[in-house]
Tab-separated table of C-alpha atoms in Angstrom:
chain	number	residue	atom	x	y	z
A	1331	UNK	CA	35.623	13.761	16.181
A	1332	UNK	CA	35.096	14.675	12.461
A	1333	UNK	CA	31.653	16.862	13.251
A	1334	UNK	CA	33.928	18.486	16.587
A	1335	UNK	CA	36.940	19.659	14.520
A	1336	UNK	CA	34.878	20.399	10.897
A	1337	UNK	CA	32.989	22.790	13.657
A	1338	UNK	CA	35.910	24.083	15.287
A	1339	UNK	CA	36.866	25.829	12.075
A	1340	UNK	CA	35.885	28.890	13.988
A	1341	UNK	CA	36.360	29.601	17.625
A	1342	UNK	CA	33.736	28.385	19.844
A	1343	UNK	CA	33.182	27.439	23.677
A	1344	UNK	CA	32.218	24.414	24.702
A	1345	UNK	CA	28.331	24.975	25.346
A	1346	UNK	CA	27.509	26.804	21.862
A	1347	UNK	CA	29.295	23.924	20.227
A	1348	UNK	CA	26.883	21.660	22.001
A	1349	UNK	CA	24.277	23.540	21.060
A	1350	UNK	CA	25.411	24.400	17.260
A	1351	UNK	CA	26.011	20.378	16.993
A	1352	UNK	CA	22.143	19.686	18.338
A	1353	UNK	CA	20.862	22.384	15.888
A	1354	UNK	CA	22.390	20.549	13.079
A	1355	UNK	CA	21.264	17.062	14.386
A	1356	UNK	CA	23.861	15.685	16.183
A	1357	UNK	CA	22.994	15.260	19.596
A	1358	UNK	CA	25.837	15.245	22.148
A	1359	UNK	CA	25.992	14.974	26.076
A	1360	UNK	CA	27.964	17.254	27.943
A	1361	UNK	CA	29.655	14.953	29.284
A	1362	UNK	CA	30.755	13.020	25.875
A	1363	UNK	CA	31.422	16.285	24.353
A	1364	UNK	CA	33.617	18.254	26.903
A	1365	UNK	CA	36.398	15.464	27.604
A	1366	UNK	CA	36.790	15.236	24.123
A	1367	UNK	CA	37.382	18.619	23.409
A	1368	UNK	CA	40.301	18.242	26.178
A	1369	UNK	CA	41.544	15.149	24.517
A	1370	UNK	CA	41.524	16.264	20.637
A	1371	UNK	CA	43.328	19.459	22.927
A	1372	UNK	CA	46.111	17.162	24.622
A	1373	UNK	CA	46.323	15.288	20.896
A	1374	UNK	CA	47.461	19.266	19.608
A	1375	UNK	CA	44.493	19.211	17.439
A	1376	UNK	CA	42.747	22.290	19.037
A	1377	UNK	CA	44.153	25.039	20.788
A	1378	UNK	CA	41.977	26.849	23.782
A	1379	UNK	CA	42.063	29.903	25.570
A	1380	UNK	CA	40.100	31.140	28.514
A	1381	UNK	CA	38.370	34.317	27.804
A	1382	UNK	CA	35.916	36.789	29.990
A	1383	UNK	CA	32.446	37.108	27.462
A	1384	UNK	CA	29.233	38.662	29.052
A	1385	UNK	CA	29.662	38.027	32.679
A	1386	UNK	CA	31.402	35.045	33.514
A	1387	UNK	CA	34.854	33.138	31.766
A	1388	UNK	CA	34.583	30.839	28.623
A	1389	UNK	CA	37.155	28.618	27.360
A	1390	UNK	CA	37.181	29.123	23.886
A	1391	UNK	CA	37.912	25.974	21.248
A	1392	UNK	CA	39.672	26.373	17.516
A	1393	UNK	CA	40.797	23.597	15.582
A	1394	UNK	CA	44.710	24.100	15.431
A	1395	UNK	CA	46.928	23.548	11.963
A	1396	UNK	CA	47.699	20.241	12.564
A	1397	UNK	CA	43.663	19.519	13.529
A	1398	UNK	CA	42.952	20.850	10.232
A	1399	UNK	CA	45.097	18.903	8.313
A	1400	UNK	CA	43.773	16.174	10.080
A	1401	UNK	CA	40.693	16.985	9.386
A	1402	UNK	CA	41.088	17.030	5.723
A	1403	UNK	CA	42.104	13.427	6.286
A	1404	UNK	CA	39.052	12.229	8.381
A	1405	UNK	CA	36.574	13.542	5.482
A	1406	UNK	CA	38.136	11.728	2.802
A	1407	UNK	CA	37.744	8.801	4.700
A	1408	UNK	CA	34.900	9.557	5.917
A	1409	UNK	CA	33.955	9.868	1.972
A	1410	UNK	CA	35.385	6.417	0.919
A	1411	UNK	CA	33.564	4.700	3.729
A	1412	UNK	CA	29.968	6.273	2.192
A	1413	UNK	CA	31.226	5.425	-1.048
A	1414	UNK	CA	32.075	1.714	-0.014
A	1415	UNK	CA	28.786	1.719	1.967
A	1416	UNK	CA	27.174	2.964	-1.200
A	1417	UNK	CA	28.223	0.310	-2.971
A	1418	UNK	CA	27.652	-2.544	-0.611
A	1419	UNK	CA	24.069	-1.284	-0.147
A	1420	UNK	CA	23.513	-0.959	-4.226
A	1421	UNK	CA	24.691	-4.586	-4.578
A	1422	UNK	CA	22.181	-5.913	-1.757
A	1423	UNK	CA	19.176	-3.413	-1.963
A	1424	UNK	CA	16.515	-5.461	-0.146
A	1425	UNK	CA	19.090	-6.568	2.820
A	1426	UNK	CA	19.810	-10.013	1.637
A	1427	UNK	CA	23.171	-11.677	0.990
B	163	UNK	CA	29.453	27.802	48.539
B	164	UNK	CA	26.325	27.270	46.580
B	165	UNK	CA	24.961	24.337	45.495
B	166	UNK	CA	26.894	24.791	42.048
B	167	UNK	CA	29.911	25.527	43.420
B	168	UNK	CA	29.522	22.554	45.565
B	169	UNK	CA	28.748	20.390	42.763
B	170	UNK	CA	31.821	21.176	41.065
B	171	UNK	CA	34.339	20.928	43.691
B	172	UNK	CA	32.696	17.648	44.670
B	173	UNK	CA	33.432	16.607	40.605
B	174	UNK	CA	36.890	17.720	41.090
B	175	UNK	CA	37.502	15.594	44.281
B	176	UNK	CA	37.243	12.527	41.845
B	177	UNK	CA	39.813	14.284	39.773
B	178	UNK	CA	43.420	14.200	39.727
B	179	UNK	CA	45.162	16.567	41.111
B	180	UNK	CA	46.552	17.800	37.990
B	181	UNK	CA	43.470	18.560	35.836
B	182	UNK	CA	41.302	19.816	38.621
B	183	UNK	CA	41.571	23.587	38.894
B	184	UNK	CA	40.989	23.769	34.930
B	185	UNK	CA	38.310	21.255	34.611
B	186	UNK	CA	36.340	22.686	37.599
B	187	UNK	CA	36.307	25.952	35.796
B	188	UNK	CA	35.857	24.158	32.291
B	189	UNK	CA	32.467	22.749	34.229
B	190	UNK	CA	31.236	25.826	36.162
B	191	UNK	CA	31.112	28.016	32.552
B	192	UNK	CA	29.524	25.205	31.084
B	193	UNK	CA	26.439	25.058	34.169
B	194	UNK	CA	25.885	29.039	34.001
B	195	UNK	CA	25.398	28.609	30.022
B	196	UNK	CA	23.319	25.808	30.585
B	197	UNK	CA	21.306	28.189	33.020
B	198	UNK	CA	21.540	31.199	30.619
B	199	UNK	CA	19.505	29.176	27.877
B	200	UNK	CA	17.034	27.688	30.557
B	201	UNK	CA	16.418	31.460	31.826
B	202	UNK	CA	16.206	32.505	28.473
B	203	UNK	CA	13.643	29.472	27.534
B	204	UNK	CA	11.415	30.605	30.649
B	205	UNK	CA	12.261	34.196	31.094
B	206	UNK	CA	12.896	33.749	34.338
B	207	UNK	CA	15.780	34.658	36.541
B	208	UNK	CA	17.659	31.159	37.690
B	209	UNK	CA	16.158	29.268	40.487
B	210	UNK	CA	17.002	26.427	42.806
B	211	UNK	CA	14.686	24.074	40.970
B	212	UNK	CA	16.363	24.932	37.485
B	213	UNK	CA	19.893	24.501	39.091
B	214	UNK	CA	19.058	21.482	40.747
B	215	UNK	CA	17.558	20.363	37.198
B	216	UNK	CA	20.930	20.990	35.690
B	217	UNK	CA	22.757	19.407	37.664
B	218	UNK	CA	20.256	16.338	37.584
B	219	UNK	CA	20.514	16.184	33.885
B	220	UNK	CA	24.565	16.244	33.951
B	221	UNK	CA	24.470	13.536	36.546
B	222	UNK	CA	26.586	12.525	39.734
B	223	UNK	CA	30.160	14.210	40.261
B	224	UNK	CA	31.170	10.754	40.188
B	225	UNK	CA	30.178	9.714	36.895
B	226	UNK	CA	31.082	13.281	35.500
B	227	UNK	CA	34.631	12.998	37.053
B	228	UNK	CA	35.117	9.459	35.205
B	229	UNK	CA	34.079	10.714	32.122
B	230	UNK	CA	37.565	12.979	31.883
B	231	UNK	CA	39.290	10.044	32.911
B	232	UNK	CA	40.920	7.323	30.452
B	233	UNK	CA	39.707	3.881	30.961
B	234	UNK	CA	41.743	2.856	34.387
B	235	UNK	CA	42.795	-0.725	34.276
B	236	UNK	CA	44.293	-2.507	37.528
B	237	UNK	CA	46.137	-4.838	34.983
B	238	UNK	CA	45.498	-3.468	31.278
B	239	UNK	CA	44.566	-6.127	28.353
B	240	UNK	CA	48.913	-6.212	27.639
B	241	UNK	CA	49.860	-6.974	30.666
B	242	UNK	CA	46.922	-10.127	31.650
B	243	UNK	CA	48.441	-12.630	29.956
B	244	UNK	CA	52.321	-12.370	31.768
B	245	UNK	CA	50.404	-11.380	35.165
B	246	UNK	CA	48.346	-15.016	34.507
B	247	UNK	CA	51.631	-16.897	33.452
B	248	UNK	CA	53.169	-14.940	36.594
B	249	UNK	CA	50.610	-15.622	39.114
B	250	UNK	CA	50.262	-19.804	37.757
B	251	UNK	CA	54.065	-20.290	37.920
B	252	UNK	CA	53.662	-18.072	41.563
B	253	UNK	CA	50.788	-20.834	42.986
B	254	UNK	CA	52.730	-23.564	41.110
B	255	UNK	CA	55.624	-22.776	43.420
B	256	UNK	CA	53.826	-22.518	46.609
B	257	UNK	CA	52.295	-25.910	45.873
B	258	UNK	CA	55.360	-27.431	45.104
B	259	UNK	CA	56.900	-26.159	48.413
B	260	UNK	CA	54.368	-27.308	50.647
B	261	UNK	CA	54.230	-30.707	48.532
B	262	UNK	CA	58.290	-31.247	48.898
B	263	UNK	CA	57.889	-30.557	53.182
B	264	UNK	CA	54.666	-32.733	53.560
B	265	UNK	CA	56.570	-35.268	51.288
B	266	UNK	CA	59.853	-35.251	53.999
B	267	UNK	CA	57.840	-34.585	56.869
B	268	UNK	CA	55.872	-38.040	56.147
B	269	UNK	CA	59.093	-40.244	54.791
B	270	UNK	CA	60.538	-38.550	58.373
B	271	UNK	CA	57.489	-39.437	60.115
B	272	UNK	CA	57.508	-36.236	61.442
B	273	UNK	CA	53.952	-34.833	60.925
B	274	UNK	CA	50.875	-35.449	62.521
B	275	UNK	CA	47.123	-34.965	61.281
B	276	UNK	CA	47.346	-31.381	63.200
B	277	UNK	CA	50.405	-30.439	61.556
B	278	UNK	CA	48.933	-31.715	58.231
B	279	UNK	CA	45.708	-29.461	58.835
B	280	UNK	CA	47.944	-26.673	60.107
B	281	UNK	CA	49.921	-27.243	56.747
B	282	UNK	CA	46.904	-26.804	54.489
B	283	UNK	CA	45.812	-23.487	56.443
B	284	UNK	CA	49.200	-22.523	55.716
B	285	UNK	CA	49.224	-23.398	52.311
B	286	UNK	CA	45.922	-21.602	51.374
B	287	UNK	CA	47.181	-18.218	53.539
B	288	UNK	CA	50.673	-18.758	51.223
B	289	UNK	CA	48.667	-18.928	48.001
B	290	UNK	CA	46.727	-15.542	49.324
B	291	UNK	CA	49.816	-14.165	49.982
B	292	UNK	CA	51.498	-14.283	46.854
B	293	UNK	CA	48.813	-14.055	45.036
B	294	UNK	CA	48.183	-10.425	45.941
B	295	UNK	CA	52.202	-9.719	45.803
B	296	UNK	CA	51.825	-10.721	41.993
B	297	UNK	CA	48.932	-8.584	41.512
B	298	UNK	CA	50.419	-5.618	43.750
B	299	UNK	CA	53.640	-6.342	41.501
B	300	UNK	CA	51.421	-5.927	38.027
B	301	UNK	CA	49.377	-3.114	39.065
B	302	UNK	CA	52.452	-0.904	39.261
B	303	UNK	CA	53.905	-2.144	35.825
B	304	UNK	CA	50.400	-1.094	34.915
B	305	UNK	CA	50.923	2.508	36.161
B	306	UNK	CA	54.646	2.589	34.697
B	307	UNK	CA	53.487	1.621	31.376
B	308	UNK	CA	50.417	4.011	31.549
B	309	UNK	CA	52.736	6.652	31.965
B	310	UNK	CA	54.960	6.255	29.639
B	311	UNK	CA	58.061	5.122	31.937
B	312	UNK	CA	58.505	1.651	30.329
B	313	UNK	CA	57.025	2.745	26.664
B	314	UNK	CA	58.971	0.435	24.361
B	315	UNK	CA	61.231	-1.283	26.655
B	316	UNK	CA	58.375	-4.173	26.915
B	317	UNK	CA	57.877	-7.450	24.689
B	318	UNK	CA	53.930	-6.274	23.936
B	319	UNK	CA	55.014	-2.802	23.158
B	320	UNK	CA	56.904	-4.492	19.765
B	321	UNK	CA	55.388	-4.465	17.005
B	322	UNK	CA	54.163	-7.835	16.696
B	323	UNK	CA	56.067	-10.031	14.020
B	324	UNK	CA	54.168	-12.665	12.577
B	325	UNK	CA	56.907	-15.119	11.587
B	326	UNK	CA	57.674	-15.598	15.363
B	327	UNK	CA	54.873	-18.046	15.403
B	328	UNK	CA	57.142	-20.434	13.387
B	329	UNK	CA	59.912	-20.730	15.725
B	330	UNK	CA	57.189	-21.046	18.365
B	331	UNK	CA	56.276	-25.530	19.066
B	332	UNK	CA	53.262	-26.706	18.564
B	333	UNK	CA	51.487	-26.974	21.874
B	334	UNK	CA	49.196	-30.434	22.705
B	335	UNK	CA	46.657	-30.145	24.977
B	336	UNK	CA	47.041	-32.231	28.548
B	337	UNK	CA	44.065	-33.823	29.725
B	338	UNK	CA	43.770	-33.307	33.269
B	339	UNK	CA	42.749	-36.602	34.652
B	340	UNK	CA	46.461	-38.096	33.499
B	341	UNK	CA	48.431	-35.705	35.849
B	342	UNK	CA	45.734	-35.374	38.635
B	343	UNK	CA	45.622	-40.057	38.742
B	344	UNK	CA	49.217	-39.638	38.036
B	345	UNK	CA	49.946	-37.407	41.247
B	346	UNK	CA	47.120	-39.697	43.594
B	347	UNK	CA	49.065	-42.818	43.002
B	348	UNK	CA	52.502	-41.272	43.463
B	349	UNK	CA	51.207	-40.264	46.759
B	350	UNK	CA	49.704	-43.425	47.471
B	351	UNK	CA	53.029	-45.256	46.345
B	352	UNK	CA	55.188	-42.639	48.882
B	353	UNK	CA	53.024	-43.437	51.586
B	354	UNK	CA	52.931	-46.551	51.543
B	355	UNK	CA	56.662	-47.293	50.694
B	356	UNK	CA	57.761	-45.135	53.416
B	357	UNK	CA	55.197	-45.509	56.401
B	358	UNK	CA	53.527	-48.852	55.713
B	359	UNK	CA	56.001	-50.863	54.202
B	360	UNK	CA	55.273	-53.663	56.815
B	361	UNK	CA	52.170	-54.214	54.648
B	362	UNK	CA	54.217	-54.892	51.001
B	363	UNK	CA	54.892	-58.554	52.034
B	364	UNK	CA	53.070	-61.849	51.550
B	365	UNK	CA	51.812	-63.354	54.659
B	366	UNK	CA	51.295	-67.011	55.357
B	367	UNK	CA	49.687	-68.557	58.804
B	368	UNK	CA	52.328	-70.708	60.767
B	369	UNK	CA	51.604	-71.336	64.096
B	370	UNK	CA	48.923	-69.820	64.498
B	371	UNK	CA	50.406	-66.353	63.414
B	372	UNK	CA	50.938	-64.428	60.047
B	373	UNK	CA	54.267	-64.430	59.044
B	374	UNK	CA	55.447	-62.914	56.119
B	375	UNK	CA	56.573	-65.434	52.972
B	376	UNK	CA	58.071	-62.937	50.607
B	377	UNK	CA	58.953	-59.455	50.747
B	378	UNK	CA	61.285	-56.561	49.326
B	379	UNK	CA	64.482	-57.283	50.079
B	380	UNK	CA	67.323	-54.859	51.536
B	381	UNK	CA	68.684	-54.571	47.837
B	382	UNK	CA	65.092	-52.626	46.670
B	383	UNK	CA	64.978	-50.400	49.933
B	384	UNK	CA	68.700	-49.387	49.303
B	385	UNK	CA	66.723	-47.293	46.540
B	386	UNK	CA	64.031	-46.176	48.376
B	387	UNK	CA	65.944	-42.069	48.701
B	388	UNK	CA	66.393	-42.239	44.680
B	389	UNK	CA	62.340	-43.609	44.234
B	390	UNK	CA	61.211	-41.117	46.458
B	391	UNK	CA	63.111	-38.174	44.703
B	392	UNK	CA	61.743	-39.772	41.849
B	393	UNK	CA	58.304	-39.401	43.007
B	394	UNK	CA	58.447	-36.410	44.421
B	395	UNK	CA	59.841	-34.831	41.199
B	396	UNK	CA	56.963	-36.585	39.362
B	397	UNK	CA	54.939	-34.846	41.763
B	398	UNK	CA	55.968	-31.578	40.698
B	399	UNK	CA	56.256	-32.693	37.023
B	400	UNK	CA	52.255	-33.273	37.085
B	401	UNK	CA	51.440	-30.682	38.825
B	402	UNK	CA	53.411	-28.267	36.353
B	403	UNK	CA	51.402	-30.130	33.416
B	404	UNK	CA	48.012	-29.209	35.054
B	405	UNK	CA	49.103	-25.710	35.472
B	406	UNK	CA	50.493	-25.421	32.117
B	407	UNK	CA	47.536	-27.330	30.479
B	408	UNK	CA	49.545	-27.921	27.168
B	409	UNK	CA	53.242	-29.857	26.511
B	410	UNK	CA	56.387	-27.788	25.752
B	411	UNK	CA	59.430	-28.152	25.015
B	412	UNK	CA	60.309	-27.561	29.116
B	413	UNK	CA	57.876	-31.095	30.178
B	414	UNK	CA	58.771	-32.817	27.264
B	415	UNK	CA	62.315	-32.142	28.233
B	416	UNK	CA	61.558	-32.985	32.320
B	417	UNK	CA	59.726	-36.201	31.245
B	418	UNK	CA	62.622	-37.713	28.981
B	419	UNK	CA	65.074	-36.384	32.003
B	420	UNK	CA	62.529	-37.872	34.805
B	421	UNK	CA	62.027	-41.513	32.637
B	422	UNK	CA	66.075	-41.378	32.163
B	423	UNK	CA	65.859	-41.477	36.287
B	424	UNK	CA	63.571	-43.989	36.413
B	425	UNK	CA	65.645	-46.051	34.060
B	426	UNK	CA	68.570	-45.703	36.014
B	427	UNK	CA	67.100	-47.211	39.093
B	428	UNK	CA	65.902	-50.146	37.324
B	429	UNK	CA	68.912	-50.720	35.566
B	430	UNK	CA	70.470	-50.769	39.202
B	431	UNK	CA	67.524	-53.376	40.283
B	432	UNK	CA	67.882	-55.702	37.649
B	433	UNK	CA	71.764	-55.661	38.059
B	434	UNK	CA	72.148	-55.800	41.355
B	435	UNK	CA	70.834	-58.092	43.706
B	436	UNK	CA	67.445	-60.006	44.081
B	437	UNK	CA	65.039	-57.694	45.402
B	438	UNK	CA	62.372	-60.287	46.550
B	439	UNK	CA	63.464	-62.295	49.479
B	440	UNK	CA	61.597	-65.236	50.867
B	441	UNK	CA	61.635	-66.596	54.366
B	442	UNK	CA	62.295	-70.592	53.662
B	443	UNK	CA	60.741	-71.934	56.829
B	444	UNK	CA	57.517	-70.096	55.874
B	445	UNK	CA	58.002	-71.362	52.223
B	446	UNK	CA	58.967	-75.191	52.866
B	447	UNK	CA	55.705	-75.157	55.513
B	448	UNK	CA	53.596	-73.664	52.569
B	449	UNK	CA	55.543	-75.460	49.718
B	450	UNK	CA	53.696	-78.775	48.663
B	451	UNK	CA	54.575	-79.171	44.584
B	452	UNK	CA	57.582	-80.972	43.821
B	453	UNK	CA	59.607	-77.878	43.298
B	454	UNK	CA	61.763	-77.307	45.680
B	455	UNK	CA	61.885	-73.991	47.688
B	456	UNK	CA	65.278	-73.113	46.155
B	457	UNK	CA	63.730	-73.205	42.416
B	458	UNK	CA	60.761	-71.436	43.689
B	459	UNK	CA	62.731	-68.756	44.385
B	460	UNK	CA	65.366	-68.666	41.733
B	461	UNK	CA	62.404	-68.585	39.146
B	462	UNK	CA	60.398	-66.283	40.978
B	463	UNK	CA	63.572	-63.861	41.381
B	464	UNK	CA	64.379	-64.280	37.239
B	465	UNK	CA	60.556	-63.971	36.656
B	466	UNK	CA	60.872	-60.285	38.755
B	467	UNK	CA	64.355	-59.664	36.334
B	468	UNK	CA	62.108	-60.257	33.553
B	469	UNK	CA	59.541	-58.061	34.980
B	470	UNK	CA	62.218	-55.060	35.415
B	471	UNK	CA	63.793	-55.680	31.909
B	472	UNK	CA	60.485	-55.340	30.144
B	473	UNK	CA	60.152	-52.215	32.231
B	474	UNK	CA	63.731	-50.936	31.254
B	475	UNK	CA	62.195	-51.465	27.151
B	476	UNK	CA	59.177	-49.874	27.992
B	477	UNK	CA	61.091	-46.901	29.374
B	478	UNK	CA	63.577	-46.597	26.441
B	479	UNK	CA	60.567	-47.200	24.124
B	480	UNK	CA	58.170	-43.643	25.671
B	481	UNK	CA	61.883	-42.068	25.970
B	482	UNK	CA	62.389	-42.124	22.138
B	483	UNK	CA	58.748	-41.629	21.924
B	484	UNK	CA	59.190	-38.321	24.021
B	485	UNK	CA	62.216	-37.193	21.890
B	486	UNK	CA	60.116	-37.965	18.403
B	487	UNK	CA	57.283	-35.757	19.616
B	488	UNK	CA	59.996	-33.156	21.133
B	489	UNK	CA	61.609	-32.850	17.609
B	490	UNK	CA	57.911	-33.401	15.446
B	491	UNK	CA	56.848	-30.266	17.544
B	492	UNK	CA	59.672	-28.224	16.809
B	493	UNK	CA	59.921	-29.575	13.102
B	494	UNK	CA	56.647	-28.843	12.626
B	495	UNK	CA	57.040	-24.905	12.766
B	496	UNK	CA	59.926	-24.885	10.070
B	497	UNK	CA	57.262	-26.620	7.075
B	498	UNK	CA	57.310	-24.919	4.071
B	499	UNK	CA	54.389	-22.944	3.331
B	500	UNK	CA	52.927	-22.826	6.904
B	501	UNK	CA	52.228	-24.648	9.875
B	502	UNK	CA	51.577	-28.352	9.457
B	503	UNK	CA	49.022	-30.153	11.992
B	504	UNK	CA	48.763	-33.506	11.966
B	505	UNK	CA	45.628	-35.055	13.170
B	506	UNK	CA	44.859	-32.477	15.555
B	507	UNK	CA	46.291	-32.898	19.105
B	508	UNK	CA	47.958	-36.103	18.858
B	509	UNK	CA	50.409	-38.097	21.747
């Protein structure tokens, strides 16, 4: 969810996000990634619209206001969970307890 | 229709009805990019093979369609536990039912082995039955609550309060050989009572024959209707306990109400009249100490009192047992601090 909407900053269709999200190292499947672009949608964290690019229609994904916001949330925690990791790694470097 | 198009209208018959026109199209942009960067990749125009290795790599319309869908539960993880409490007290009932008829049908002497095998058949086809109403019953609370038509109005849709565990009892576990011996030897006692009571006697040969020396006497059989209801409820009272698996405060309350029965008739045997009676001629031709027949069978009939008396204790002794546990349980939730166990599961 946090890579989706931190990508969704600026309007994209479902297939370049795929492919935007493999070029940065995330691997998705198409069929992970497309039902949760309609769910974060149904949650009224993106907004879509169809639109008719190059030769055939795309629907078109931007995060909305309140996906923002809630992304804003999702990388602080997203920050204190590295930080807590962090720690918990620093205080057992070799893996034992 | 090509094979794409056929591939997506075959996704959206797994659909519903609702999301299919917009998920269809969702999925038929998303194959013609996929086919756009494979042309691109081989700089050639699209071809069967490449279309048929798209849709390969996407998978079957089946599994495609489920992955729009939310998880679809019959009965979802909130509603298990009442559909299992609904479907034991459902069996429990059916049980009971065809315990109660066989029960009357035998005291009646109305049933034969084919009617008993018949019964059984009947009893399994019953159990079926309502089994699937219960289920049938669940699975549409489980569509109501999935859509939002019950949201709040149920007990699991609370927030969950932890300080209703203290005014819940403590629950002891019932092992499960008590009630299923229990429930054997009440049958065994109704049979026998009620169909072979010829055989609850003390014979003696005279004359060549077997006559009987003592037996119950008119004044225990006056009782019989109460003892049966009294086994037949104990029936039913077992039977609950190996559904329920653990006492609460509804057995402990049936077994202090079903030993309060069983006090009464005793009571009413050791007040009322003997209920051993002798034949004397059988007796006097048996009889060869120096006590006579009339002693025998005063002492033997105070001996029986004494019997019944000690069983009247006994019954006031596991009543006020029952009632100490009944209040310990409750009590128990109220302790200061938390929840005190003592021992573990205790009796």
């Amino acid at each position: 969810m946090l890579a989706v909407l931190s990508n969704l900053k600026q309007e994209q269709y479902g297939y370049s996000l795929l492919k935007n999200l493999a070029g940065k190292g995330l691997e998705v499947d198409q069929g992970t990634l497309y039902p949760l672009l309609r769910r974060l949608e149904s949650q009224g964290l993106l907004q879509s619209q169809w639109r008719v690019d190059s030769d055939h229609p795309r629907r078109y994904y931007v995060a909305s206001p309140a996906g923002r916001k809630y992304l804003e949330r999702m990388k602080e925690d997203w920050t204190g969970i590295i930080r807590v990791m962090e720690n918990i790694l620093e205080d057992n470097p070799g893996g034992k307890s | 229709m090509n094979l794409i198009q056929r591939y997506v209208h075959e996704v959206g018959n797994h659909l519903p009805v609702t999301q299919r026109v917009d998920i269809e199209a969702e999925l038929q942009s998303m194959i013609v990019d996929m086919l756009e960067e494979e042309n691109k990749k081989t700089g050639q125009p699209t071809s069967e093979a490449a279309v048929l290795d798209v849709l390969r790599k996407l998978g079957s319309p089946e599994k495609v369609a489920a992955s729009y869908r939310p998880a679809d539960y019959l009965i979802g993880p909130e509603l298990y536990p009442y559909f299992l409490l609904a479907l034991r007290i459902g069996l429990l009932a059916v049980l009971v039912v065809f315990v109660v008829i066989a029960v009357v049908r035998i005291i009646t002497g109305d049933l034969s082995w084919q009617q008993f095998g018949d019964g059984i058949s009947n009893l399994f086809t019953s159990a079926a039955v309502t089994g699937a109403w219960i289920v049938l019953w669940f699975a549409v609370l489980q569509r109501l609550s999935a859509s939002g038509k019950v949201a709040g109005k149920w007990p699991f849709k609370r927030e969950w309060d932890p300080t209703t565990l203290l005014r819940k009892p403590l629950a002891q576990k019932i092992k499960p050989s008590t009630p299923i011996v229990s429930i054997f030897f009440l049958l065994v006692a109704l049979v026998v009572f009620n169909v072979y009571r010829q055989f609850l006697a003390i014979r003696v040969e005279q004359g060549g024959e077997l006559v009987a020396l003592a037996s119950l006497s008119d004044a225990f059989y006056r009782l019989l209707p109460a003892l049966n209801t009294l086994w037949v409820l104990q029936i039913i009272f077992h039977l609950a306990g190996l559904v329920y698996g653990r006492w609460n405060t509804g057995l402990r309350l049936a077994s202090i109400a079903l030993r309060l029965f069983s006090l009464g008739i005793t009571i009413a045997w050791l007040a009322g009249p003997d209920i051993i009676q002798y034949n004397m001629a059988a007796l006097s031709s048996v009889n060869t100490s120096s006590v006579t027949e009339i002693d025998i069978v005063h002492w033997t009939n105070i001996g029986m009192k004494a019997v019944l008396g000690l069983a009247t204790l006994g019954t006031c002794v596991e009543i006020s047992k029952t009632v100490h546990r009944l209040y310990r349980d409750r009590a128990g939730s109220f302790t200061d601090g938390g929840i005190e166990i003592k021992g573990g599961a205790t009796r």
